[in-house]
């Protein structure tokens, strides 16, 4: 047997009465601890209620008598001190209860729930303003279509026909000879005057001639058609071509961009010099 256990057994046997007394005292102490804790907790609750009632009465009397701010702050300080003492006592009692009950975590004092945060600086009556939804920009309508540009009108033009001018002059001399009249001599002065009048006629689209001249326009564009048109005219153009007094002359032919021909013959007599 273990020597320590043997000595303890021998001591209990020799001091039987003392051991029984110690066991009874230990049991009594263990039983009395919970009763003392419960009694202390009830006393603390009564003291808390009395302090709350006294603080309410003190606040009411201070409000009615319009006491100064310094006394009010002192009373509030006393109340806070008492509350803190009571809270400390309550926490001590709660810890004692937890210890005596073998770690029971249930407390008689309910824990305070955290206050939820409020919007708009604590003013719970004001509802938060909902965000404004973004507005999409309105589509810009396309510009109206431009009216189609009309095609440019081709500018009318005209030009001098030197080869056709000389062919017409030669065919006129043949017409004179066929009718027994001497042919004409080509005269540059007559040609310049005929070109001036023929170009003006082509520009203005008219038939005009001065004294000692004949003029026409047609779309055939041959020397034969020019001589025939003058010879068939009832305005004296045939007599002008067969005039025996004319010894010289010239023919000018212009053609415009529309395909029309403007012809002028200018006659000359040596006696006019």
GROMACS .gro file of C-alpha atoms in nm:
model
  273
    1UNK     CA    1   0.000   0.000   0.000
    2UNK     CA    2   0.106   0.357  -0.072
    3UNK     CA    3   0.266   0.506   0.239
    4UNK     CA    4   0.073   0.835   0.201
    5UNK     CA    5  -0.262   0.657   0.181
    6UNK     CA    6  -0.164   0.439   0.474
    7UNK     CA    7  -0.075   0.741   0.686
    8UNK     CA    8  -0.404   0.916   0.590
    9UNK     CA    9  -0.604   0.604   0.688
   10UNK     CA   10  -0.424   0.574   1.018
   11UNK     CA   11  -0.487   0.944   1.090
   12UNK     CA   12  -0.860   0.918   1.012
   13UNK     CA   13  -0.888   0.615   1.238
   14UNK     CA   14  -0.707   0.788   1.520
   15UNK     CA   15  -0.895   1.118   1.472
   16UNK     CA   16  -1.237   0.990   1.372
   17UNK     CA   17  -1.440   1.262   1.543
   18UNK     CA   18  -1.226   1.544   1.401
   19UNK     CA   19  -1.262   1.409   1.046
   20UNK     CA   20  -1.639   1.385   1.077
   21UNK     CA   21  -1.657   1.744   1.201
   22UNK     CA   22  -1.448   1.872   0.910
   23UNK     CA   23  -1.668   1.686   0.660
   24UNK     CA   24  -1.985   1.839   0.809
   25UNK     CA   25  -1.839   2.189   0.798
   26UNK     CA   26  -1.737   2.143   0.433
   27UNK     CA   27  -2.085   2.024   0.335
   28UNK     CA   28  -2.247   2.316   0.517
   29UNK     CA   29  -2.022   2.566   0.341
   30UNK     CA   30  -2.098   2.416   0.001
   31UNK     CA   31  -2.476   2.433   0.065
   32UNK     CA   32  -2.470   2.790   0.201
   33UNK     CA   33  -2.281   2.950  -0.093
   34UNK     CA   34  -2.577   2.941  -0.345
   35UNK     CA   35  -2.820   3.067  -0.078
   36UNK     CA   36  -2.595   3.365   0.000
   37UNK     CA   37  -2.556   3.444  -0.374
   38UNK     CA   38  -2.935   3.435  -0.438
   39UNK     CA   39  -3.001   3.659  -0.135
   40UNK     CA   40  -2.737   3.906  -0.247
   41UNK     CA   41  -2.882   3.917  -0.602
   42UNK     CA   42  -3.232   3.996  -0.467
   43UNK     CA   43  -3.091   4.272  -0.248
   44UNK     CA   44  -2.912   4.427  -0.546
   45UNK     CA   45  -3.230   4.424  -0.757
   46UNK     CA   46  -3.423   4.602  -0.476
   47UNK     CA   47  -3.147   4.859  -0.446
   48UNK     CA   48  -3.153   4.919  -0.823
   49UNK     CA   49  -3.530   4.978  -0.821
   50UNK     CA   50  -3.498   5.219  -0.529
   51UNK     CA   51  -3.219   5.407  -0.707
   52UNK     CA   52  -3.425   5.432  -1.030
   53UNK     CA   53  -3.727   5.568  -0.841
   54UNK     CA   54  -3.515   5.815  -0.651
   55UNK     CA   55  -3.343   5.934  -0.969
   56UNK     CA   56  -3.683   5.983  -1.140
   57UNK     CA   57  -3.813   6.181  -0.839
   58UNK     CA   58  -3.493   6.384  -0.827
   59UNK     CA   59  -3.511   6.466  -1.202
   60UNK     CA   60  -3.879   6.570  -1.173
   61UNK     CA   61  -3.815   6.794  -0.874
   62UNK     CA   62  -3.516   6.950  -1.042
   63UNK     CA   63  -3.721   7.023  -1.358
   64UNK     CA   64  -4.012   7.178  -1.162
   65UNK     CA   65  -3.792   7.402  -0.943
   66UNK     CA   66  -3.581   7.519  -1.243
   67UNK     CA   67  -3.251   7.455  -1.061
   68UNK     CA   68  -2.927   7.555  -1.226
   69UNK     CA   69  -2.724   7.334  -1.457
   70UNK     CA   70  -2.446   7.269  -1.208
   71UNK     CA   71  -2.671   7.089  -0.954
   72UNK     CA   72  -2.831   6.887  -1.235
   73UNK     CA   73  -2.493   6.771  -1.356
   74UNK     CA   74  -2.394   6.672  -0.999
   75UNK     CA   75  -2.710   6.463  -0.954
   76UNK     CA   76  -2.656   6.296  -1.289
   77UNK     CA   77  -2.298   6.223  -1.182
   78UNK     CA   78  -2.421   6.064  -0.858
   79UNK     CA   79  -2.676   5.858  -1.046
   80UNK     CA   80  -2.414   5.743  -1.295
   81UNK     CA   81  -2.182   5.647  -1.006
   82UNK     CA   82  -2.455   5.451  -0.830
   83UNK     CA   83  -2.556   5.284  -1.154
   84UNK     CA   84  -2.195   5.190  -1.224
   85UNK     CA   85  -2.158   5.051  -0.868
   86UNK     CA   86  -2.482   4.860  -0.903
   87UNK     CA   87  -2.374   4.730  -1.243
   88UNK     CA   88  -2.044   4.614  -1.090
   89UNK     CA   89  -2.231   4.445  -0.804
   90UNK     CA   90  -2.469   4.281  -1.050
   91UNK     CA   91  -2.182   4.156  -1.264
   92UNK     CA   92  -2.006   4.021  -0.948
   93UNK     CA   93  -2.322   3.844  -0.839
   94UNK     CA   94  -2.374   3.702  -1.187
   95UNK     CA   95  -2.018   3.569  -1.189
   96UNK     CA   96  -2.072   3.416  -0.844
   97UNK     CA   97  -2.388   3.245  -0.964
   98UNK     CA   98  -2.205   3.114  -1.266
   99UNK     CA   99  -1.929   2.977  -1.042
  100UNK     CA  100  -2.167   2.821  -0.791
  101UNK     CA  101  -2.387   2.655  -1.051
  102UNK     CA  102  -2.097   2.493  -1.224
  103UNK     CA  103  -2.068   2.720  -1.531
  104UNK     CA  104  -2.439   2.789  -1.596
  105UNK     CA  105  -2.434   3.077  -1.849
  106UNK     CA  106  -2.799   3.187  -1.787
  107UNK     CA  107  -2.812   3.536  -1.626
  108UNK     CA  108  -3.110   3.696  -1.453
  109UNK     CA  109  -3.034   4.035  -1.612
  110UNK     CA  110  -3.133   4.045  -1.987
  111UNK     CA  111  -2.860   4.164  -2.218
  112UNK     CA  112  -2.923   4.486  -2.412
  113UNK     CA  113  -2.980   4.447  -2.783
  114UNK     CA  114  -2.765   4.674  -3.006
  115UNK     CA  115  -2.955   4.965  -3.147
  116UNK     CA  116  -2.974   4.944  -3.528
  117UNK     CA  117  -2.821   5.242  -3.710
  118UNK     CA  118  -3.058   5.498  -3.849
  119UNK     CA  119  -3.036   5.689  -4.176
  120UNK     CA  120  -3.023   6.068  -4.225
  121UNK     CA  121  -2.830   6.149  -3.906
  122UNK     CA  122  -3.048   5.943  -3.669
  123UNK     CA  123  -3.383   6.084  -3.781
  124UNK     CA  124  -3.579   5.764  -3.834
  125UNK     CA  125  -3.894   5.950  -3.942
  126UNK     CA  126  -3.736   6.077  -4.265
  127UNK     CA  127  -3.741   5.826  -4.549
  128UNK     CA  128  -3.428   5.801  -4.764
  129UNK     CA  129  -3.457   5.967  -5.102
  130UNK     CA  130  -3.447   5.706  -5.381
  131UNK     CA  131  -3.177   5.763  -5.640
  132UNK     CA  132  -3.285   5.934  -5.959
  133UNK     CA  133  -3.271   5.688  -6.250
  134UNK     CA  134  -3.037   5.800  -6.528
  135UNK     CA  135  -3.208   5.945  -6.830
  136UNK     CA  136  -3.095   5.825  -7.166
  137UNK     CA  137  -3.024   6.102  -7.420
  138UNK     CA  138  -3.283   6.147  -7.688
  139UNK     CA  139  -3.160   6.037  -8.030
  140UNK     CA  140  -3.096   6.322  -8.266
  141UNK     CA  141  -3.317   6.289  -8.574
  142UNK     CA  142  -3.126   6.264  -8.898
  143UNK     CA  143  -3.126   6.575  -9.113
  144UNK     CA  144  -3.382   6.580  -9.391
  145UNK     CA  145  -3.251   6.453  -9.721
  146UNK     CA  146  -3.134   6.718  -9.957
  147UNK     CA  147  -3.331   6.752 -10.278
  148UNK     CA  148  -3.152   6.602 -10.574
  149UNK     CA  149  -2.938   6.847 -10.758
  150UNK     CA  150  -3.065   6.891 -11.110
  151UNK     CA  151  -2.811   6.807 -11.374
  152UNK     CA  152  -2.631   7.114 -11.500
  153UNK     CA  153  -2.771   7.254 -11.818
  154UNK     CA  154  -2.519   7.219 -12.092
  155UNK     CA  155  -2.403   7.559 -12.203
  156UNK     CA  156  -2.476   7.621 -12.565
  157UNK     CA  157  -2.170   7.687 -12.780
  158UNK     CA  158  -2.091   7.761 -13.145
  159UNK     CA  159  -1.789   7.755 -13.372
  160UNK     CA  160  -1.673   7.881 -13.711
  161UNK     CA  161  -1.664   7.627 -13.997
  162UNK     CA  162  -1.391   7.753 -14.239
  163UNK     CA  163  -1.397   7.454 -14.480
  164UNK     CA  164  -1.776   7.455 -14.515
  165UNK     CA  165  -1.768   7.832 -14.560
  166UNK     CA  166  -1.534   7.801 -14.862
  167UNK     CA  167  -1.735   7.512 -15.010
  168UNK     CA  168  -2.051   7.722 -14.998
  169UNK     CA  169  -1.871   8.015 -15.166
  170UNK     CA  170  -1.744   7.789 -15.449
  171UNK     CA  171  -2.088   7.635 -15.503
  172UNK     CA  172  -2.240   7.986 -15.526
  173UNK     CA  173  -1.991   8.079 -15.803
  174UNK     CA  174  -2.094   7.766 -15.989
  175UNK     CA  175  -2.459   7.869 -15.952
  176UNK     CA  176  -2.370   8.211 -16.100
  177UNK     CA  177  -2.183   8.057 -16.388
  178UNK     CA  178  -2.469   7.818 -16.460
  179UNK     CA  179  -2.691   8.124 -16.488
  180UNK     CA  180  -2.446   8.317 -16.717
  181UNK     CA  181  -2.299   8.544 -16.445
  182UNK     CA  182  -1.925   8.585 -16.379
  183UNK     CA  183  -1.795   8.422 -16.059
  184UNK     CA  184  -1.701   8.624 -15.747
  185UNK     CA  185  -1.353   8.675 -15.610
  186UNK     CA  186  -1.281   8.578 -15.244
  187UNK     CA  187  -1.242   8.891 -15.034
  188UNK     CA  188  -1.101   8.885 -14.680
  189UNK     CA  189  -1.276   9.206 -14.582
  190UNK     CA  190  -1.607   9.051 -14.685
  191UNK     CA  191  -1.516   8.738 -14.487
  192UNK     CA  192  -1.453   8.935 -14.164
  193UNK     CA  193  -1.787   9.114 -14.197
  194UNK     CA  194  -1.971   8.786 -14.273
  195UNK     CA  195  -1.811   8.612 -13.970
  196UNK     CA  196  -1.914   8.894 -13.738
  197UNK     CA  197  -2.281   8.879 -13.844
  198UNK     CA  198  -2.293   8.496 -13.856
  199UNK     CA  199  -2.145   8.461 -13.506
  200UNK     CA  200  -2.398   8.710 -13.370
  201UNK     CA  201  -2.680   8.513 -13.532
  202UNK     CA  202  -2.551   8.190 -13.378
  203UNK     CA  203  -2.527   8.352 -13.035
  204UNK     CA  204  -2.878   8.502 -13.047
  205UNK     CA  205  -3.028   8.219 -13.256
  206UNK     CA  206  -3.171   8.462 -13.515
  207UNK     CA  207  -3.150   8.536 -13.888
  208UNK     CA  208  -3.010   8.883 -13.941
  209UNK     CA  209  -2.812   9.050 -14.219
  210UNK     CA  210  -2.707   9.399 -14.324
  211UNK     CA  211  -2.716   9.566 -14.664
  212UNK     CA  212  -2.521   9.377 -14.929
  213UNK     CA  213  -2.564   9.049 -14.737
  214UNK     CA  214  -2.789   8.742 -14.727
  215UNK     CA  215  -2.836   8.505 -14.428
  216UNK     CA  216  -3.006   8.179 -14.327
  217UNK     CA  217  -3.001   7.900 -14.073
  218UNK     CA  218  -3.089   7.533 -14.103
  219UNK     CA  219  -3.002   7.196 -13.958
  220UNK     CA  220  -2.896   7.022 -14.280
  221UNK     CA  221  -2.545   7.163 -14.283
  222UNK     CA  222  -2.444   7.116 -14.647
  223UNK     CA  223  -2.337   7.369 -14.906
  224UNK     CA  224  -2.601   7.238 -15.149
  225UNK     CA  225  -2.880   7.294 -14.892
  226UNK     CA  226  -2.765   7.653 -14.833
  227UNK     CA  227  -2.762   7.744 -15.208
  228UNK     CA  228  -3.096   7.573 -15.269
  229UNK     CA  229  -3.259   7.750 -14.968
  230UNK     CA  230  -3.146   8.090 -15.100
  231UNK     CA  231  -3.246   8.014 -15.458
  232UNK     CA  232  -3.595   7.901 -15.348
  233UNK     CA  233  -3.652   8.207 -15.128
  234UNK     CA  234  -3.905   8.468 -15.237
  235UNK     CA  235  -3.716   8.749 -15.056
  236UNK     CA  236  -3.475   8.829 -15.335
  237UNK     CA  237  -3.188   8.607 -15.217
  238UNK     CA  238  -3.162   8.442 -15.561
  239UNK     CA  239  -3.128   8.785 -15.730
  240UNK     CA  240  -2.856   8.880 -15.482
  241UNK     CA  241  -2.654   8.567 -15.573
  242UNK     CA  242  -2.692   8.644 -15.947
  243UNK     CA  243  -2.622   9.021 -15.921
  244UNK     CA  244  -2.378   9.112 -16.195
  245UNK     CA  245  -2.259   9.422 -16.008
  246UNK     CA  246  -2.096   9.211 -15.736
  247UNK     CA  247  -1.741   9.124 -15.824
  248UNK     CA  248  -1.617   8.986 -15.495
  249UNK     CA  249  -1.743   8.844 -15.166
  250UNK     CA  250  -1.712   8.572 -14.896
  251UNK     CA  251  -1.927   8.322 -14.699
  252UNK     CA  252  -1.912   8.251 -14.320
  253UNK     CA  253  -2.074   7.941 -14.163
  254UNK     CA  254  -2.114   7.887 -13.785
  255UNK     CA  255  -2.245   7.570 -13.621
  256UNK     CA  256  -2.384   7.569 -13.264
  257UNK     CA  257  -2.386   7.283 -13.010
  258UNK     CA  258  -2.746   7.204 -13.101
  259UNK     CA  259  -2.643   7.113 -13.458
  260UNK     CA  260  -2.787   7.424 -13.623
  261UNK     CA  261  -2.597   7.620 -13.891
  262UNK     CA  262  -2.595   7.997 -13.933
  263UNK     CA  263  -2.474   8.122 -14.275
  264UNK     CA  264  -2.403   8.476 -14.401
  265UNK     CA  265  -2.275   8.589 -14.747
  266UNK     CA  266  -2.120   8.932 -14.784
  267UNK     CA  267  -2.095   9.075 -15.142
  268UNK     CA  268  -1.839   9.321 -15.276
  269UNK     CA  269  -1.814   9.554 -15.578
  270UNK     CA  270  -1.491   9.707 -15.691
  271UNK     CA  271  -1.672  10.033 -15.747
  272UNK     CA  272  -1.730  10.058 -15.367
  273UNK     CA  273  -1.358  10.118 -15.308
   0.00000   0.00000   0.00000
